[in-house]
Amino acid sequence: MPTLQAAALWLLLLCALPWSLSAQDGPPPLRDYAIDVWTSRNGLPHNSLRDIAQTPEGHLWFATWEGLVRYNGLDFTVFDRSTTPGLRDNGVGALLVDRSGGLWISDSRGNVTRRGADGRWQVWEHRADTPQVLIQAMQMDSHGRLWLLYEGKGIASLGPDGTFDYQAPPADVPLAMSFTKLVVDAQDRVWVGTLDGLVVRDNDGVLRRAPESFGLGRGLVWPYRAPDGVMWVVASERIYRMQDGVPLLQHRLPGATHITAMLQDRHGDLWLGTENQGLLRLSRHGLERLPAGLSLPGGRVVSLREDAEGSIWVGANGGLYRLRETLFSSYTERDGLSGDYVRTVFEDRQRQLWIGSARGLDRRDAQGNFSPVPLRNNVGKSPSVLSLAQDRDGDLWVGTFGDGIFRVGENGQPRRTYGSADGLLGGNIRAISIDRDGVIWAGTQKGVVRIVADKAEPVAFPGMPTGLTTALAHDAEGALWIGTIEGIRVLRGNRVQVIDLEALGGGRSVFGFQQIGDAMWVSTDRGLYRYQEGKLARVGLEQGMPVDTVFQLIPDRVGNVWISSNRGVLRTDMAMLNAVADGRAARVEVEHYNEIDGMANSQANGSSGPSAILRQDGTFWVVTAGGLSTVDPLRLQRFRERLAPPAVIETVLVDGVPLHWQGSDHNTIPGGRRLSVSYVGLSYLLSERIRYRTRLEGLDKGWVERGQQRSVEFIGLPPGDYTLHVSAAHPGGVWSDSEAVWEFTVEPFLWQRHSVQLIAALLLLAGLVALYRYLISRYKASNVRLARMVQEATLDLQTQTVNLQALNQEKTELADRLAVQAEAFERQAREDALTGLPNRRAFDEALARDFARSQRSRHPLCLVVLDIDHFKEVNDRHSHSVGDVVLVEVARLLASACRDSDMPARTGGEEFALLLNDTRLDEAAQVCARLRGLFHDHPDWAGIPGLNVTFSAGLVELDAADRTPMLLYQRADRALYRAKSEGRDRTAIG
């Protein structure tokens, strides 16, 4: 395959260059790009993408037959005739971004719309003297005139002053067969593509065919102007570059007929869209095509666009797809592997790569080609390969699933097979290690064997494992490290050391060993362990690892450590791992890679060996459930140095109503409103991983980390001036300097305005003065009346003293009787007369008190609201007196199930409540379950044989959203309603 050979040649050249050059050397081969696809199933209103544009803030825009589509990396937003703002017609023909960042949109009825950088829309409707047809293309000249190509009807220009100048096509010019391409060159000449040759409008204003001397011929010919200003012309299978006003042939592509779109990217490579042959690229790798077998949108490639991050967007008649560079490259059956479920990979001393999969063994030569190794088991099938190793003679030892061990020469020819007849224990050979003396050690399902003089003998020293062996490795001192599903054994001579992992973090299954210096790092089902100087340390989930199970740890040559797992590949550095293992740091920082980064499958395989390697050229290779994946660590810096995503504000809502916040107009918001702001980081590579932070000047003292939250809400902001800042960052990357900034003012309420406050203060002062004068006059009059009253009262008092002394005893007796009666009244006001339980008033007071106490102390508080099921039927069938007895018995059961700190109450009719202090939700659920058991165990309610009584309950625990006791009670009531609707006799948790 020419493309693979070219790719392999480039790989060899890169290996010969210094590392600093290889990491920066151009884009990868086309096969290494990741491809993402969107169609109407993913939110597009129509599958045919006529044009693609990107505005300066970073949004992508797509022209479809069913409206204009904006994309932010996560969501599609459609603008059409039904939206506000909207379009005059849903059929969008072309898009153009002008020098001030405005987006021009043409439609299928000859209208032109401009969306300014401030978000305001302006429409130029077609005039009576201009065609009411599709505007296929738009370009702007150096004078700010917008040139329009009407489908089959000529061209027009829209001047900066809003005037149209329409030019109908002359009879001898084939604009009736216009193609979708129009270009304005550096001399303001207008070039138009047609199905019958190239048309030009020179500066004299005359439309004519391009000169015959150009040699372009007739048929489909159209122009393209690259971002660097160079003009290209596509004519059938030929591509010309305009130089000094003359087309010079640059490329001839035999067989690539009907090129329909073209793009020159930032590297100078040419991307070509075709009518029915998909996407092509002319690059340093030659003419490249996308690999066969991809499920991509079909039909004509209509539009191409390179975004600000270097990804290539392709609009076709059948949908949209995007090609992006990824950190990882992958190889699958499509590239020649025998199987995609790869279990082991190994590089021999001649730099050949050997790959073991569930379908056999493959070898990759220096040219990058894969070829199967002819291994056959006793039924003539390719064995499932689990482990690989190379001996001193250069032979490859191949461990399999149930088919023993194969010995293969350097040329890939099988030399010998070892099975049970040779003493090999049965089962799977998941690990092979060769010691310094050339002895072959193999891990089986029944322990470890060694092969000496072509005979396999079990290693049966005391303490050796007798079950499944999952990993083997010899350390620098010659000791054999043995990984099993029950921990580690180390064979030193004829003595076996047991290393207990379970006591430190619970590790049991061991998948790999890696010696780094004097430390042995162990990959297990509970993270990484380090054994150094007789001490064991662990770096696992609790220390920041995102997964429990890891398979292999591989350090590279530039300080990274790569770790394979069931959920992708992790990357950190050795210094950080050691710092956490030493206890000098609490958590390890890890970057996580999966399919979005180019891996064939996020499930890296383990329990085989080796499952990941570092090749002699410095590249890291890992086996996965979907193929073989590799990454050059030197490319990592190139990806990490990508600019942080610019943050933009997308919508602002005031009490749920959209606010036009863009532009130079300062936004003023009435006080006391709810303000919601949605924002996004405009990156199309790691959109769902972008992190956000916000800072509201005037309220926040610093940045507030929002994680992946894409909106922020403020309620009842105090009056004043505010500036909202939003910043975004890729995971592990720096925060973007391109912040979204919005300034606004919150108006004060009427009573908060200074003028109103001053008037109120003056009125209050005047009122106080008037009140003072009035009180003085009242005081003087009162003194006169008081003197007279004192004299009269003195006489009365003397008369009454005798009477009072006589009545004193009577008053004392009456006070005692009143106290007793008041106590009875107080009890009646707070106690249910029938059941003796606290009533609704007492319960509400207790709920308010315990609600406040719980909020202050952060102690848990649970509320149960329960209702007797079908109580009306009890009254109707057995009388109200029986119903009263049932209520009394319910109250007795409730009281018996409660602690002293709990409060049961009858809140009305057949409804009861239970307030549980210092009780978590799970404990409260147990209380409800115990109470249900008491109900079920209670026989013959109210003495009626066979009468059973059940209840439905709603249970809630106080959380931060419950701002008042009533909200807590309402949540419990809703949960009670759900319990009833789900069949009664149950407790629903709200």
PDB file of C-alpha atoms in Angstrom, residues 146 296-297 336 509 647 782 904 943:
ATOM      1  CA  LEU A 146     -20.157  42.257  -1.249  1.00  0.00           C
ATOM      2  CA  LEU A 296     -18.825   8.730   6.547  1.00  0.00           C
ATOM      3  CA  PRO A 297     -21.573  10.936   5.131  1.00  0.00           C
ATOM      4  CA  GLY A 336      -3.509  -5.497   8.529  1.00  0.00           C
ATOM      5  CA  SER A 509      -4.619  -9.209  41.600  1.00  0.00           C
ATOM      6  CA  ALA A 647     -14.761  31.840  26.597  1.00  0.00           C
ATOM      7  CA  SER A 782     -51.671  65.263  82.130  1.00  0.00           C
ATOM      8  CA  PRO A 904     -44.833  11.982  66.803  1.00  0.00           C
ATOM      9  CA  GLY A 943     -60.931  -5.550  68.088  1.00  0.00           C
TER      10      GLY A 943
END
